């Protein structure tokens, strides 16, 4: 039997957690019912209950659509490059920042590094659009070395590198906080023992810091892998234009253009389900691989 005090504490905890639970219920779980429109010819006026059921029609159309292969390849390439270059960046930055001994310089650097996270893509995009324009600062510097102006924003070969680099620059400081927080939980006696044994700073990082961070690294990598086909739609929509659409059109921008502005709700919902299934398969597969190889997993 529960004592009165324990029951009271349980209700207090439930009351504290209720806003978060309500958020997930209203904005995450209830909207899952909307996935049914992928199996319908959804009509806004007929609604979810009275629209015509068509089975897997939109999934078949998705794989037969000429643009689907291009969008799938762009999404995979964008996701892989983002993970390859973007995932190690905050870890490396956290390791470097952790080695700084001047506390005031460390705090100032950390603040400056995660400050871009709070800027909207409208502001960031506007700044770099001016910098990378044909008469912008970057081309002015190139002109001093005798190089011809480069149209960075309309050249397909530059688009992916620019967008991914800006994404890393904007979010690397914010992601770094997770690793810095994990480092505070490492026993300092381990570092002192290693220093007594004559271990260099690199050896201490390799044999103490990284193994201690391994569970956090694996968890964040698995979560990142689950969003392989996702992209920051605000970022891409700001820089996307008809001249770079063949290399810059990903699922999220395609769904926005075809689904929201084109009114093909059932078709783009089918694309969303396809993305989710790929994410689930990747997370489950890599989680099992991680459990067998390192012993760490997210469940």
mmCIF file of C-alpha atoms in Angstrom:
data_model
loop_
_atom_site.group_PDB
_atom_site.id
_atom_site.type_symbol
_atom_site.label_atom_id
_atom_site.label_comp_id
_atom_site.label_asym_id
_atom_site.label_seq_id
_atom_site.Cartn_x
_atom_site.Cartn_y
_atom_site.Cartn_z
ATOM 1 C CA UNK A 1 0.000 0.000 0.000
ATOM 2 C CA UNK A 2 1.130 3.571 -0.720
ATOM 3 C CA UNK A 3 1.521 5.961 2.109
ATOM 4 C CA UNK A 4 -0.189 9.341 1.862
ATOM 5 C CA UNK A 5 3.107 11.199 1.459
ATOM 6 C CA UNK A 6 4.210 9.005 -1.434
ATOM 7 C CA UNK A 7 0.876 9.446 -3.233
ATOM 8 C CA UNK A 8 1.146 13.224 -2.839
ATOM 9 C CA UNK A 9 4.702 13.204 -4.232
ATOM 10 C CA UNK A 10 3.573 11.105 -7.201
ATOM 11 C CA UNK A 11 0.822 13.592 -8.061
ATOM 12 C CA UNK A 12 3.273 16.502 -7.791
ATOM 13 C CA UNK A 13 5.714 14.772 -10.166
ATOM 14 C CA UNK A 14 2.867 13.978 -12.561
ATOM 15 C CA UNK A 15 1.754 17.614 -12.459
ATOM 16 C CA UNK A 16 5.292 18.791 -13.260
ATOM 17 C CA UNK A 17 5.575 16.332 -16.149
ATOM 18 C CA UNK A 18 2.091 17.037 -17.538
ATOM 19 C CA UNK A 19 3.075 19.938 -19.894
ATOM 20 C CA UNK A 20 5.720 17.772 -21.550
ATOM 21 C CA UNK A 21 3.391 14.791 -21.773
ATOM 22 C CA UNK A 22 0.656 16.982 -23.238
ATOM 23 C CA UNK A 23 3.094 18.357 -25.820
ATOM 24 C CA UNK A 24 4.051 14.890 -27.044
ATOM 25 C CA UNK A 25 0.461 13.677 -27.002
ATOM 26 C CA UNK A 26 -0.954 16.649 -28.927
ATOM 27 C CA UNK A 27 1.892 17.378 -31.340
ATOM 28 C CA UNK A 28 3.541 13.960 -31.775
ATOM 29 C CA UNK A 29 1.144 11.068 -31.215
ATOM 30 C CA UNK A 30 -2.269 12.389 -32.260
ATOM 31 C CA UNK A 31 -0.902 13.685 -35.631
ATOM 32 C CA UNK A 32 0.212 10.122 -36.446
ATOM 33 C CA UNK A 33 -3.408 9.477 -37.440
ATOM 34 C CA UNK A 34 -2.780 11.812 -40.385
ATOM 35 C CA UNK A 35 -0.549 9.149 -41.969
ATOM 36 C CA UNK A 36 -3.744 7.452 -43.104
ATOM 37 C CA UNK A 37 -4.068 9.959 -45.924
ATOM 38 C CA UNK A 38 -1.104 8.250 -47.642
ATOM 39 C CA UNK A 39 -3.561 5.440 -48.412
ATOM 40 C CA UNK A 40 -6.300 7.788 -49.633
ATOM 41 C CA UNK A 41 -6.959 10.293 -52.377
ATOM 42 C CA UNK A 42 -7.246 12.878 -49.668
ATOM 43 C CA UNK A 43 -9.609 15.766 -50.216
ATOM 44 C CA UNK A 44 -9.688 18.755 -47.865
ATOM 45 C CA UNK A 45 -13.452 19.072 -48.159
ATOM 46 C CA UNK A 46 -14.172 15.359 -47.669
ATOM 47 C CA UNK A 47 -11.829 15.081 -44.704
ATOM 48 C CA UNK A 48 -9.958 12.079 -43.334
ATOM 49 C CA UNK A 49 -13.037 9.916 -42.767
ATOM 50 C CA UNK A 50 -14.717 10.391 -46.154
ATOM 51 C CA UNK A 51 -11.801 10.536 -48.604
ATOM 52 C CA UNK A 52 -11.481 7.659 -51.084
ATOM 53 C CA UNK A 53 -9.206 4.769 -50.062
ATOM 54 C CA UNK A 54 -6.668 3.835 -52.761
ATOM 55 C CA UNK A 55 -4.303 1.444 -50.955
ATOM 56 C CA UNK A 56 -0.663 1.645 -52.075
ATOM 57 C CA UNK A 57 -1.345 3.812 -55.117
ATOM 58 C CA UNK A 58 0.768 6.761 -53.928
ATOM 59 C CA UNK A 59 3.665 4.523 -52.869
ATOM 60 C CA UNK A 60 3.761 2.982 -56.346
ATOM 61 C CA UNK A 61 3.586 6.422 -57.923
ATOM 62 C CA UNK A 62 6.418 7.579 -55.664
ATOM 63 C CA UNK A 63 8.867 4.993 -57.025
ATOM 64 C CA UNK A 64 7.737 5.535 -60.616
ATOM 65 C CA UNK A 65 7.993 9.332 -60.490
ATOM 66 C CA UNK A 66 11.035 10.525 -62.509
ATOM 67 C CA UNK A 67 12.142 13.084 -59.890
ATOM 68 C CA UNK A 68 12.043 10.606 -57.004
ATOM 69 C CA UNK A 69 15.438 9.016 -57.791
ATOM 70 C CA UNK A 70 17.091 12.441 -57.975
ATOM 71 C CA UNK A 71 15.530 13.603 -54.709
ATOM 72 C CA UNK A 72 16.444 10.328 -52.961
ATOM 73 C CA UNK A 73 20.072 10.547 -54.107
ATOM 74 C CA UNK A 74 20.342 14.215 -53.079
ATOM 75 C CA UNK A 75 18.862 13.431 -49.648
ATOM 76 C CA UNK A 76 21.222 10.494 -49.068
ATOM 77 C CA UNK A 77 24.256 12.493 -50.184
ATOM 78 C CA UNK A 78 23.292 15.506 -48.087
ATOM 79 C CA UNK A 79 22.676 13.302 -45.024
ATOM 80 C CA UNK A 80 25.918 11.329 -45.383
ATOM 81 C CA UNK A 81 28.055 14.437 -45.877
ATOM 82 C CA UNK A 82 26.357 16.145 -42.931
ATOM 83 C CA UNK A 83 27.157 13.162 -40.696
ATOM 84 C CA UNK A 84 30.664 12.649 -42.071
ATOM 85 C CA UNK A 85 31.720 16.260 -41.533
ATOM 86 C CA UNK A 86 29.145 17.579 -39.076
ATOM 87 C CA UNK A 87 29.047 14.809 -36.473
ATOM 88 C CA UNK A 88 32.769 14.793 -35.479
ATOM 89 C CA UNK A 89 32.995 18.611 -35.464
ATOM 90 C CA UNK A 90 31.362 19.270 -32.031
ATOM 91 C CA UNK A 91 33.287 16.376 -30.466
ATOM 92 C CA UNK A 92 36.634 17.706 -31.730
ATOM 93 C CA UNK A 93 35.692 21.223 -30.655
ATOM 94 C CA UNK A 94 34.697 20.002 -27.178
ATOM 95 C CA UNK A 95 37.985 18.129 -26.788
ATOM 96 C CA UNK A 96 39.960 21.224 -27.770
ATOM 97 C CA UNK A 97 37.927 23.508 -25.533
ATOM 98 C CA UNK A 98 38.263 21.107 -22.608
ATOM 99 C CA UNK A 99 42.051 21.444 -22.776
ATOM 100 C CA UNK A 100 41.930 25.221 -22.250
ATOM 101 C CA UNK A 101 43.069 26.078 -18.740
ATOM 102 C CA UNK A 102 42.114 29.785 -18.665
ATOM 103 C CA UNK A 103 38.536 29.659 -17.388
ATOM 104 C CA UNK A 104 37.570 33.154 -18.622
ATOM 105 C CA UNK A 105 38.827 32.411 -22.118
ATOM 106 C CA UNK A 106 37.078 29.034 -22.098
ATOM 107 C CA UNK A 107 33.736 30.533 -21.062
ATOM 108 C CA UNK A 108 34.015 33.351 -23.604
ATOM 109 C CA UNK A 109 34.920 30.963 -26.429
ATOM 110 C CA UNK A 110 32.049 28.640 -25.550
ATOM 111 C CA UNK A 111 29.558 31.525 -25.559
ATOM 112 C CA UNK A 112 30.774 32.830 -28.918
ATOM 113 C CA UNK A 113 30.697 29.343 -30.433
ATOM 114 C CA UNK A 114 27.084 28.523 -29.577
ATOM 115 C CA UNK A 115 25.772 32.033 -30.206
ATOM 116 C CA UNK A 116 25.046 31.351 -33.949
ATOM 117 C CA UNK A 117 22.554 28.665 -32.893
ATOM 118 C CA UNK A 118 20.173 31.396 -31.739
ATOM 119 C CA UNK A 119 20.249 33.210 -35.086
ATOM 120 C CA UNK A 120 17.491 32.372 -37.556
ATOM 121 C CA UNK A 121 18.359 31.127 -41.022
ATOM 122 C CA UNK A 122 16.882 34.330 -42.422
ATOM 123 C CA UNK A 123 19.632 36.305 -40.694
ATOM 124 C CA UNK A 124 22.401 33.789 -41.402
ATOM 125 C CA UNK A 125 21.284 33.351 -45.003
ATOM 126 C CA UNK A 126 21.091 37.090 -45.546
ATOM 127 C CA UNK A 127 24.614 37.626 -44.205
ATOM 128 C CA UNK A 128 26.231 34.908 -46.301
ATOM 129 C CA UNK A 129 24.212 35.788 -49.389
ATOM 130 C CA UNK A 130 25.836 39.209 -49.256
ATOM 131 C CA UNK A 131 29.285 37.766 -48.558
ATOM 132 C CA UNK A 132 29.090 35.214 -51.391
ATOM 133 C CA UNK A 133 27.423 37.447 -53.981
ATOM 134 C CA UNK A 134 29.290 38.229 -57.206
ATOM 135 C CA UNK A 135 30.181 41.654 -55.796
ATOM 136 C CA UNK A 136 30.432 40.415 -52.216
ATOM 137 C CA UNK A 137 33.413 40.402 -49.890
ATOM 138 C CA UNK A 138 34.629 36.928 -50.879
ATOM 139 C CA UNK A 139 34.760 37.789 -54.575
ATOM 140 C CA UNK A 140 36.417 41.112 -53.782
ATOM 141 C CA UNK A 141 39.188 39.223 -51.995
ATOM 142 C CA UNK A 142 39.501 36.789 -54.915
ATOM 143 C CA UNK A 143 39.713 39.733 -57.322
ATOM 144 C CA UNK A 144 42.783 41.043 -55.474
ATOM 145 C CA UNK A 145 44.529 37.782 -56.310
ATOM 146 C CA UNK A 146 43.522 38.112 -59.958
ATOM 147 C CA UNK A 147 40.738 35.535 -59.922
ATOM 148 C CA UNK A 148 37.480 36.034 -61.801
ATOM 149 C CA UNK A 149 34.262 36.444 -59.763
ATOM 150 C CA UNK A 150 32.642 33.159 -58.773
ATOM 151 C CA UNK A 151 28.864 32.742 -58.639
ATOM 152 C CA UNK A 152 28.845 30.646 -55.471
ATOM 153 C CA UNK A 153 25.072 30.647 -55.021
ATOM 154 C CA UNK A 154 24.153 29.545 -58.538
ATOM 155 C CA UNK A 155 26.919 27.000 -59.226
ATOM 156 C CA UNK A 156 25.784 23.411 -58.483
ATOM 157 C CA UNK A 157 29.336 22.294 -57.634
ATOM 158 C CA UNK A 158 29.553 24.775 -54.744
ATOM 159 C CA UNK A 159 26.007 24.459 -53.383
ATOM 160 C CA UNK A 160 26.371 21.331 -51.228
ATOM 161 C CA UNK A 161 29.644 22.423 -49.668
ATOM 162 C CA UNK A 162 28.323 25.885 -48.811
ATOM 163 C CA UNK A 163 25.065 24.648 -47.276
ATOM 164 C CA UNK A 164 26.706 21.899 -45.196
ATOM 165 C CA UNK A 165 29.510 24.204 -44.031
ATOM 166 C CA UNK A 166 27.045 26.854 -42.912
ATOM 167 C CA UNK A 167 24.984 24.223 -41.084
ATOM 168 C CA UNK A 168 28.071 23.013 -39.212
ATOM 169 C CA UNK A 169 29.151 26.570 -38.372
ATOM 170 C CA UNK A 170 25.707 27.434 -37.012
ATOM 171 C CA UNK A 171 25.116 24.338 -34.869
ATOM 172 C CA UNK A 172 28.559 23.045 -33.881
ATOM 173 C CA UNK A 173 28.768 25.138 -30.717
ATOM 174 C CA UNK A 174 25.328 24.069 -29.496
ATOM 175 C CA UNK A 175 26.036 20.365 -30.091
ATOM 176 C CA UNK A 176 29.387 20.759 -28.334
ATOM 177 C CA UNK A 177 27.597 21.473 -25.021
ATOM 178 C CA UNK A 178 26.454 17.834 -24.751
ATOM 179 C CA UNK A 179 30.032 16.564 -24.886
ATOM 180 C CA UNK A 180 31.284 19.212 -22.460
ATOM 181 C CA UNK A 181 28.548 18.200 -20.034
ATOM 182 C CA UNK A 182 29.537 14.534 -20.381
ATOM 183 C CA UNK A 183 33.193 15.421 -19.720
ATOM 184 C CA UNK A 184 32.308 16.916 -16.336
ATOM 185 C CA UNK A 185 31.265 13.429 -15.205
ATOM 186 C CA UNK A 186 34.699 11.901 -15.857
ATOM 187 C CA UNK A 187 36.581 11.092 -12.658
ATOM 188 C CA UNK A 188 39.524 13.545 -12.375
ATOM 189 C CA UNK A 189 41.515 10.888 -10.527
ATOM 190 C CA UNK A 190 41.892 9.062 -13.821
ATOM 191 C CA UNK A 191 43.692 12.054 -15.342
ATOM 192 C CA UNK A 192 45.886 12.476 -12.256
ATOM 193 C CA UNK A 193 46.905 8.817 -12.352
ATOM 194 C CA UNK A 194 47.686 9.067 -16.060
ATOM 195 C CA UNK A 195 49.815 12.186 -15.490
ATOM 196 C CA UNK A 196 51.759 10.371 -12.773
ATOM 197 C CA UNK A 197 52.420 7.558 -15.237
ATOM 198 C CA UNK A 198 53.762 10.121 -17.706
ATOM 199 C CA UNK A 199 50.875 10.046 -20.198
ATOM 200 C CA UNK A 200 50.891 12.959 -22.638
ATOM 201 C CA UNK A 201 47.859 15.159 -23.175
ATOM 202 C CA UNK A 202 46.988 13.276 -26.369
ATOM 203 C CA UNK A 203 47.259 9.929 -24.544
ATOM 204 C CA UNK A 204 44.932 11.156 -21.809
ATOM 205 C CA UNK A 205 42.373 12.169 -24.418
ATOM 206 C CA UNK A 206 42.699 8.888 -26.320
ATOM 207 C CA UNK A 207 42.660 6.502 -23.357
ATOM 208 C CA UNK A 208 40.439 8.344 -20.850
ATOM 209 C CA UNK A 209 38.275 11.059 -22.396
ATOM 210 C CA UNK A 210 37.126 9.294 -25.567
ATOM 211 C CA UNK A 211 36.313 5.931 -23.901
ATOM 212 C CA UNK A 212 34.332 7.811 -21.231
ATOM 213 C CA UNK A 213 32.412 9.676 -23.924
ATOM 214 C CA UNK A 214 31.738 6.554 -26.005
ATOM 215 C CA UNK A 215 28.158 5.952 -24.712
ATOM 216 C CA UNK A 216 27.201 9.568 -25.479
ATOM 217 C CA UNK A 217 28.887 9.420 -28.892
ATOM 218 C CA UNK A 218 27.047 6.224 -29.847
ATOM 219 C CA UNK A 219 23.689 7.532 -28.626
ATOM 220 C CA UNK A 220 24.033 10.793 -30.574
ATOM 221 C CA UNK A 221 25.278 8.968 -33.679
ATOM 222 C CA UNK A 222 22.325 6.583 -33.654
ATOM 223 C CA UNK A 223 19.891 9.456 -33.262
ATOM 224 C CA UNK A 224 21.632 11.308 -36.085
ATOM 225 C CA UNK A 225 21.539 8.236 -38.346
ATOM 226 C CA UNK A 226 17.784 8.023 -37.816
ATOM 227 C CA UNK A 227 17.475 11.454 -39.453
ATOM 228 C CA UNK A 228 19.701 10.608 -42.420
ATOM 229 C CA UNK A 229 17.064 11.664 -44.954
ATOM 230 C CA UNK A 230 16.037 14.767 -43.018
ATOM 231 C CA UNK A 231 17.383 18.236 -43.713
ATOM 232 C CA UNK A 232 16.885 21.722 -42.362
ATOM 233 C CA UNK A 233 14.156 22.903 -44.697
ATOM 234 C CA UNK A 234 14.545 26.577 -43.717
ATOM 235 C CA UNK A 235 18.232 26.488 -44.563
ATOM 236 C CA UNK A 236 17.809 24.776 -47.918
ATOM 237 C CA UNK A 237 14.794 26.811 -49.003
ATOM 238 C CA UNK A 238 16.737 30.022 -48.404
ATOM 239 C CA UNK A 239 19.617 29.021 -50.692
ATOM 240 C CA UNK A 240 17.747 26.807 -53.160
ATOM 241 C CA UNK A 241 17.109 28.241 -56.623
ATOM 242 C CA UNK A 242 16.281 26.757 -60.070
ATOM 243 C CA UNK A 243 19.969 26.702 -61.099
ATOM 244 C CA UNK A 244 20.978 24.356 -58.260
ATOM 245 C CA UNK A 245 17.743 22.387 -57.871
ATOM 246 C CA UNK A 246 19.223 19.257 -59.448
ATOM 247 C CA UNK A 247 21.743 18.953 -56.602
ATOM 248 C CA UNK A 248 19.876 20.754 -53.812
ATOM 249 C CA UNK A 249 16.345 19.354 -53.954
ATOM 250 C CA UNK A 250 15.919 16.956 -51.000
ATOM 251 C CA UNK A 251 12.847 15.264 -49.544
ATOM 252 C CA UNK A 252 11.972 18.111 -47.201
ATOM 253 C CA UNK A 253 12.078 20.815 -49.870
ATOM 254 C CA UNK A 254 10.324 18.490 -52.323
ATOM 255 C CA UNK A 255 7.499 17.819 -49.843
ATOM 256 C CA UNK A 256 7.157 21.554 -49.245
ATOM 257 C CA UNK A 257 7.032 22.353 -52.965
ATOM 258 C CA UNK A 258 4.843 19.455 -54.130
ATOM 259 C CA UNK A 259 2.793 18.829 -51.006
ATOM 260 C CA UNK A 260 2.121 22.162 -49.333
ATOM 261 C CA UNK A 261 2.239 24.444 -52.361
ATOM 262 C CA UNK A 262 1.108 21.846 -54.916
ATOM 263 C CA UNK A 263 -1.674 20.309 -52.859
ATOM 264 C CA UNK A 264 -0.528 16.666 -53.279
ATOM 265 C CA UNK A 265 -1.021 15.800 -49.625
ATOM 266 C CA UNK A 266 -1.441 12.035 -49.982
ATOM 267 C CA UNK A 267 1.623 11.638 -52.195
ATOM 268 C CA UNK A 268 3.916 13.630 -49.928
ATOM 269 C CA UNK A 269 2.580 11.852 -46.828
ATOM 270 C CA UNK A 270 3.635 8.593 -48.485
ATOM 271 C CA UNK A 271 7.119 10.104 -48.887
ATOM 272 C CA UNK A 272 7.127 10.996 -45.185
ATOM 273 C CA UNK A 273 6.243 7.400 -44.243
ATOM 274 C CA UNK A 274 9.006 6.138 -46.538
ATOM 275 C CA UNK A 275 11.522 8.418 -44.803
ATOM 276 C CA UNK A 276 10.379 7.251 -41.365
ATOM 277 C CA UNK A 277 10.692 3.570 -42.296
ATOM 278 C CA UNK A 278 14.236 4.105 -43.583
ATOM 279 C CA UNK A 279 15.115 5.928 -40.355
ATOM 280 C CA UNK A 280 13.703 3.131 -38.177
ATOM 281 C CA UNK A 281 15.576 0.453 -40.146
ATOM 282 C CA UNK A 282 18.857 2.363 -39.857
ATOM 283 C CA UNK A 283 18.499 2.986 -36.111
ATOM 284 C CA UNK A 284 17.512 -0.605 -35.279
ATOM 285 C CA UNK A 285 20.268 -2.101 -37.463
ATOM 286 C CA UNK A 286 23.053 0.144 -36.202
ATOM 287 C CA UNK A 287 21.848 -0.210 -32.608
ATOM 288 C CA UNK A 288 22.206 -3.995 -32.866
ATOM 289 C CA UNK A 289 25.646 -3.583 -34.468
ATOM 290 C CA UNK A 290 26.722 -1.210 -31.702
ATOM 291 C CA UNK A 291 25.500 -3.587 -29.004
ATOM 292 C CA UNK A 292 27.538 -6.452 -30.472
ATOM 293 C CA UNK A 293 30.723 -4.473 -31.105
ATOM 294 C CA UNK A 294 30.918 -2.004 -28.189
ATOM 295 C CA UNK A 295 28.285 -3.186 -25.715
ATOM 296 C CA UNK A 296 26.587 0.243 -25.806
ATOM 297 C CA UNK A 297 23.134 0.873 -27.270
ATOM 298 C CA UNK A 298 20.156 3.171 -26.821
ATOM 299 C CA UNK A 299 17.840 0.356 -25.737
#
